[in-house]
GROMACS .gro file of C-alpha atoms in nm:
model
  278
    1MET     CA    1  -1.261  -0.031  -0.872
    2THR     CA    2  -0.972   0.022  -1.112
    3ALA     CA    3  -0.744   0.107  -0.820
    4ARG     CA    4  -0.861  -0.205  -0.632
    5PHE     CA    5  -0.792  -0.421  -0.938
    6LEU     CA    6  -0.442  -0.279  -0.983
    7PHE     CA    7  -0.330  -0.220  -0.626
    8ARG     CA    8  -0.530  -0.430  -0.379
    9PRO     CA    9  -0.312  -0.705  -0.228
   10ARG     CA   10  -0.430  -1.063  -0.252
   11VAL     CA   11  -0.660  -1.166   0.034
   12GLY     CA   12  -0.629  -1.516   0.182
   13PRO     CA   13  -0.896  -1.779   0.116
   14SER     CA   14  -1.019  -1.820   0.474
   15ARG     CA   15  -1.312  -1.638   0.629
   16LYS     CA   16  -1.083  -1.478   0.887
   17ASP     CA   17  -0.862  -1.336   0.610
   18ARG     CA   18  -1.161  -1.164   0.454
   19THR     CA   19  -1.284  -1.041   0.793
   20LEU     CA   20  -0.948  -0.884   0.878
   21ASP     CA   21  -0.934  -0.720   0.534
   22ARG     CA   22  -1.279  -0.568   0.585
   23LEU     CA   23  -1.184  -0.451   0.934
   24ALA     CA   24  -0.874  -0.280   0.794
   25PHE     CA   25  -1.087  -0.101   0.533
   26TRP     CA   26  -1.356   0.008   0.778
   27ARG     CA   27  -1.095   0.116   1.033
   28SER     CA   28  -0.943   0.345   0.769
   29THR     CA   29  -1.284   0.473   0.658
   30ALA     CA   30  -1.413   0.530   1.012
   31GLY     CA   31  -1.087   0.696   1.115
   32LEU     CA   32  -1.106   0.928   0.817
   33GLY     CA   33  -1.466   1.018   0.902
   34VAL     CA   34  -1.382   1.092   1.265
   35ILE     CA   35  -1.093   1.316   1.163
   36LEU     CA   36  -1.311   1.502   0.911
   37VAL     CA   37  -1.584   1.566   1.166
   38ALA     CA   38  -1.359   1.645   1.462
   39THR     CA   39  -1.105   1.878   1.296
   40SER     CA   40  -1.286   2.035   1.001
   41GLN     CA   41  -1.346   2.361   1.189
   42TYR     CA   42  -0.978   2.399   1.279
   43GLN     CA   43  -0.786   2.311   0.962
   44ASP     CA   44  -0.797   2.212   0.595
   45VAL     CA   45  -0.861   1.843   0.662
   46SER     CA   46  -0.828   1.713   0.306
   47ALA     CA   47  -0.489   1.875   0.255
   48ASN     CA   48  -0.365   1.744   0.591
   49ILE     CA   49  -0.480   1.387   0.519
   50ILE     CA   50  -0.318   1.385   0.174
   51GLU     CA   51   0.001   1.526   0.326
   52LYS     CA   52   0.009   1.245   0.585
   53ALA     CA   53  -0.060   0.982   0.322
   54LEU     CA   54   0.220   1.115   0.101
   55GLU     CA   55   0.456   1.124   0.398
   56THR     CA   56   0.366   0.762   0.481
   57GLY     CA   57   0.428   0.654   0.123
   58ARG     CA   58   0.757   0.845   0.106
   59LEU     CA   59   0.888   0.685   0.425
   60ALA     CA   60   0.773   0.341   0.311
   61LEU     CA   61   0.957   0.383  -0.019
   62ILE     CA   62   1.276   0.497   0.156
   63LEU     CA   63   1.269   0.216   0.413
   64LEU     CA   64   1.174  -0.066   0.171
   65PRO     CA   65   1.530  -0.194   0.106
   66ILE     CA   66   1.587  -0.264   0.478
   67PRO     CA   67   1.313  -0.530   0.536
   68ILE     CA   68   1.381  -0.684   0.194
   69LEU     CA   69   1.750  -0.724   0.279
   70VAL     CA   70   1.666  -0.864   0.625
   71MET     CA   71   1.422  -1.117   0.477
   72LEU     CA   72   1.679  -1.234   0.221
   73ILE     CA   73   1.930  -1.287   0.502
   74VAL     CA   74   1.705  -1.474   0.748
   75THR     CA   75   1.520  -1.689   0.490
   76ARG     CA   76   1.654  -2.041   0.454
   77SER     CA   77   1.848  -2.130   0.144
   78GLY     CA   78   1.620  -2.260  -0.130
   79ARG     CA   79   1.326  -2.042  -0.021
   80ARG     CA   80   1.470  -1.709  -0.133
   81THR     CA   81   1.339  -1.741  -0.488
   82ARG     CA   82   0.984  -1.688  -0.359
   83ILE     CA   83   1.101  -1.380  -0.171
   84LEU     CA   84   1.243  -1.245  -0.497
   85SER     CA   85   0.919  -1.316  -0.686
   86GLY     CA   86   0.733  -1.115  -0.421
   87VAL     CA   87   0.983  -0.832  -0.459
   88LEU     CA   88   0.916  -0.826  -0.835
   89LEU     CA   89   0.539  -0.811  -0.776
   90MET     CA   90   0.581  -0.530  -0.524
   91THR     CA   91   0.811  -0.344  -0.764
   92ARG     CA   92   0.560  -0.364  -1.048
   93ARG     CA   93   0.283  -0.224  -0.829
   94ALA     CA   94   0.509   0.048  -0.688
   95VAL     CA   95   0.630   0.159  -1.031
   96LEU     CA   96   0.274   0.163  -1.166
   97ALA     CA   97   0.158   0.371  -0.867
   98LEU     CA   98   0.445   0.618  -0.911
   99ILE     CA   99   0.366   0.655  -1.282
  100PHE     CA  100  -0.001   0.727  -1.216
  101PHE     CA  101   0.088   0.963  -0.930
  102TYR     CA  102   0.341   1.171  -1.124
  103LEU     CA  103   0.167   1.159  -1.462
  104PRO     CA  104  -0.048   1.473  -1.407
  105PHE     CA  105   0.254   1.675  -1.298
  106VAL     CA  106   0.457   1.559  -1.598
  107LEU     CA  107   0.175   1.646  -1.839
  108ILE     CA  108   0.127   1.989  -1.681
  109LEU     CA  109   0.499   2.063  -1.703
  110ALA     CA  110   0.511   1.936  -2.061
  111ALA     CA  111   0.220   2.160  -2.160
  112ALA     CA  112   0.354   2.457  -1.965
  113GLY     CA  113   0.698   2.476  -2.118
  114GLU     CA  114   1.019   2.291  -2.159
  115LEU     CA  115   1.010   1.960  -1.973
  116ASN     CA  116   1.352   1.866  -1.837
  117ILE     CA  117   1.521   1.736  -1.524
  118ASP     CA  118   1.572   2.085  -1.381
  119THR     CA  119   1.203   2.167  -1.421
  120LEU     CA  120   1.096   1.848  -1.243
  121ALA     CA  121   1.354   1.899  -0.968
  122ASN     CA  122   1.289   2.262  -0.873
  123GLY     CA  123   0.923   2.284  -0.976
  124GLN     CA  124   0.965   2.615  -1.164
  125VAL     CA  125   0.728   2.634  -1.460
  126ASP     CA  126   0.758   2.885  -1.742
  127PHE     CA  127   0.474   2.908  -1.995
  128ARG     CA  128   0.643   2.965  -2.328
  129GLN     CA  129   0.375   2.871  -2.580
  130ASP     CA  130   0.017   2.982  -2.638
  131ILE     CA  131  -0.260   2.791  -2.810
  132ASP     CA  132  -0.326   2.919  -3.161
  133LEU     CA  133  -0.693   3.009  -3.161
  134ASN     CA  134  -0.681   3.076  -3.536
  135ALA     CA  135  -0.596   2.715  -3.615
  136SER     CA  136  -0.737   2.532  -3.913
  137GLY     CA  137  -1.067   2.350  -3.895
  138GLU     CA  138  -0.907   2.010  -3.846
  139ALA     CA  139  -0.672   2.138  -3.575
  140ALA     CA  140  -0.961   2.313  -3.398
  141PHE     CA  141  -1.164   1.989  -3.404
  142TRP     CA  142  -0.886   1.791  -3.243
  143LEU     CA  143  -0.832   2.068  -2.990
  144LEU     CA  144  -1.199   2.061  -2.890
  145ALA     CA  145  -1.196   1.680  -2.879
  146ALA     CA  146  -0.894   1.688  -2.651
  147MET     CA  147  -1.060   1.944  -2.423
  148ALA     CA  148  -1.381   1.735  -2.406
  149LEU     CA  149  -1.177   1.426  -2.323
  150VAL     CA  150  -1.002   1.611  -2.042
  151ILE     CA  151  -1.334   1.735  -1.902
  152VAL     CA  152  -1.476   1.382  -1.902
  153LEU     CA  153  -1.169   1.203  -1.767
  154PHE     CA  154  -1.055   1.462  -1.516
  155PRO     CA  155  -1.307   1.378  -1.237
  156TRP     CA  156  -1.240   1.005  -1.285
  157TYR     CA  157  -0.864   1.054  -1.275
  158VAL     CA  158  -0.882   1.269  -0.962
  159CYS     CA  159  -1.069   0.990  -0.781
  160PHE     CA  160  -0.829   0.730  -0.917
  161TRP     CA  161  -0.531   0.946  -0.812
  162TYR     CA  162  -0.656   0.966  -0.454
  163CYS     CA  163  -0.728   0.590  -0.448
  164THR     CA  164  -0.372   0.523  -0.566
  165ILE     CA  165  -0.240   0.727  -0.274
  166TYR     CA  166  -0.473   0.537  -0.038
  167TRP     CA  167  -0.352   0.192  -0.142
  168THR     CA  168   0.012   0.302  -0.139
  169ALA     CA  169  -0.015   0.440   0.215
  170ARG     CA  170  -0.234   0.159   0.353
  171THR     CA  171  -0.007  -0.121   0.226
  172GLY     CA  172   0.326   0.051   0.299
  173PHE     CA  173   0.419   0.026  -0.069
  174TRP     CA  174   0.290  -0.334  -0.079
  175ILE     CA  175   0.547  -0.463   0.169
  176GLY     CA  176   0.325  -0.766   0.233
  177ASP     CA  177   0.403  -0.894  -0.118
  178VAL     CA  178   0.757  -0.969   0.001
  179HIS     CA  179   0.637  -1.167   0.303
  180PRO     CA  180   0.286  -1.178   0.459
  181LEU     CA  181   0.421  -1.119   0.811
  182LEU     CA  182   0.576  -0.791   0.696
  183ALA     CA  183   0.230  -0.646   0.623
  184PRO     CA  184   0.118  -0.596   0.986
  185ILE     CA  185   0.471  -0.525   1.108
  186GLY     CA  186   0.566  -0.281   0.832
  187THR     CA  187   0.243  -0.079   0.822
  188THR     CA  188   0.230  -0.061   1.203
  189GLY     CA  189   0.593   0.051   1.216
  190LEU     CA  190   0.518   0.328   0.967
  191ALA     CA  191   0.211   0.440   1.165
  192LEU     CA  192   0.415   0.450   1.487
  193LEU     CA  193   0.694   0.642   1.314
  194ILE     CA  194   0.454   0.903   1.173
  195SER     CA  195   0.272   0.945   1.506
  196ALA     CA  196   0.596   0.968   1.704
  197GLN     CA  197   0.724   1.233   1.464
  198GLU     CA  198   0.405   1.437   1.505
  199ILE     CA  199   0.408   1.407   1.885
  200ILE     CA  200   0.774   1.516   1.901
  201GLU     CA  201   0.716   1.814   1.672
  202ARG     CA  202   0.379   1.897   1.840
  203ASP     CA  203   0.250   2.063   1.524
  204THR     CA  204  -0.125   2.058   1.585
  205ASN     CA  205  -0.214   2.279   1.282
  206GLY     CA  206  -0.459   2.477   1.494
  207VAL     CA  207  -0.634   2.173   1.644
  208PRO     CA  208  -0.669   2.183   2.026
  209GLU     CA  209  -0.393   1.977   2.185
  210TRP     CA  210  -0.627   1.747   2.379
  211LEU     CA  211  -0.820   1.662   2.060
  212TRP     CA  212  -0.504   1.628   1.851
  213LEU     CA  213  -0.341   1.396   2.107
  214THR     CA  214  -0.657   1.187   2.148
  215LEU     CA  215  -0.690   1.134   1.772
  216ASN     CA  216  -0.324   1.036   1.741
  217LEU     CA  217  -0.330   0.792   2.032
  218CYS     CA  218  -0.659   0.634   1.925
  219GLY     CA  219  -0.526   0.592   1.571
  220VAL     CA  220  -0.212   0.421   1.700
  221ALA     CA  221  -0.415   0.198   1.935
  222THR     CA  222  -0.651   0.077   1.660
  223VAL     CA  223  -0.358   0.010   1.426
  224LEU     CA  224  -0.179  -0.192   1.695
  225VAL     CA  225  -0.486  -0.398   1.790
  226LEU     CA  226  -0.565  -0.486   1.429
  227ALA     CA  227  -0.198  -0.562   1.353
  228ILE     CA  228  -0.174  -0.799   1.653
  229PHE     CA  229  -0.480  -0.993   1.539
  230GLU     CA  230  -0.350  -1.010   1.182
  231TYR     CA  231  -0.004  -1.121   1.294
  232ARG     CA  232  -0.144  -1.393   1.524
  233HIS     CA  233  -0.371  -1.516   1.244
  234LEU     CA  234  -0.082  -1.536   0.997
  235ARG     CA  235   0.132  -1.722   1.251
  236ALA     CA  236  -0.153  -1.966   1.318
  237ALA     CA  237  -0.186  -2.022   0.942
  238GLY     CA  238   0.175  -2.140   0.932
  239HIS     CA  239   0.366  -1.834   0.815
  240ARG     CA  240   0.723  -1.813   0.947
  241PHE     CA  241   0.999  -1.569   0.865
  242ARG     CA  242   1.267  -1.826   0.784
  243ASP     CA  243   1.043  -2.045   0.568
  244GLY     CA  244   0.968  -1.782   0.306
  245PRO     CA  245   0.630  -1.633   0.219
  246GLU     CA  246   0.445  -1.965   0.191
  247PRO     CA  247   0.280  -2.122   0.500
  248ALA     CA  248   0.477  -2.392   0.678
  249ALA     CA  249   0.191  -2.638   0.627
  250MET     CA  250   0.226  -2.603   0.251
  251ASN     CA  251   0.600  -2.649   0.277
  252SER     CA  252   0.546  -2.971   0.475
  253ALA     CA  253   0.303  -3.098   0.211
  254GLU     CA  254   0.559  -3.024  -0.057
  255ARG     CA  255   0.822  -3.220   0.133
  256THR     CA  256   0.580  -3.514   0.170
  257ASP     CA  257   0.502  -3.504  -0.202
  258GLY     CA  258   0.874  -3.507  -0.273
  259VAL     CA  259   0.934  -3.815  -0.056
  260GLU     CA  260   0.634  -3.989  -0.209
  261ALA     CA  261   0.756  -3.919  -0.561
  262ALA     CA  262   1.108  -4.034  -0.480
  263THR     CA  263   1.015  -4.359  -0.300
  264GLY     CA  264   0.696  -4.450  -0.481
  265THR     CA  265   0.518  -4.496  -0.147
  266THR     CA  266   0.193  -4.351  -0.020
  267PRO     CA  267   0.178  -4.184   0.323
  268MET     CA  268  -0.034  -4.357   0.584
  269THR     CA  269  -0.388  -4.233   0.620
  270SER     CA  270  -0.497  -4.097   0.952
  271PRO     CA  271  -0.663  -4.425   1.073
  272GLN     CA  272  -0.346  -4.617   0.986
  273ALA     CA  273  -0.134  -4.364   1.165
  274ASP     CA  274  -0.356  -4.380   1.474
  275ARG     CA  275  -0.269  -4.748   1.524
  276PHE     CA  276   0.097  -4.664   1.580
  277ARG     CA  277   0.038  -4.370   1.811
  278PRO     CA  278   0.118  -4.437   2.179
   0.00000   0.00000   0.00000
């Protein structure tokens, strides 16, 4: 629930928005369950899933500047400020996720020895200090308190750590915060890129080829189907690339409000407007 509060993107107000969000969650959950059941006897499933999630997040982070730059170019002048506000929101979530992801490694390296850039870069750890078991009573109390805190928080943090990876991979580093239409396009593009890379390399990790290929193709198919429905729904709701992240209907209402404020007139109601329709 903490990960949902920090990392879950905003869901639209309509019933269809909530339905698509639930479908995306259950598609991920069902896909994970199928992979666990189908490949558990051939490989270390948990390690493989985490590896794929990390690879998805890494590619999303590397490719993020490209769609942001494209959106800034194609968006009409005067609408780019909302693109930039979405970029700031995405950046805050991404930085927070990176902090929580790397925090355990930083703490381990700090406790293990000298924490510096070289240690973080090459991953070589040298234990140089031992805990003084003959410490004073006060020091021993704080040591035991710290150990108890670690024992209590460790299971929670492990779950939270995995949930952080899940939200990062599922949202493509929150690319939808920049523009709603980028959510189905960006996450689908990442899924296709990962699957194409696996098919080209043909690294089945011991899984029979027919099963490995079936799981990959079914995963891609479900991602594409859900992305098409989400994209069509967002287009129907008024989202356009050149109009910024807000729906076109809202932009039209804003323009009407601006004319009304400038002229002091009130737009015709629908019955009045019907009289002048041919």
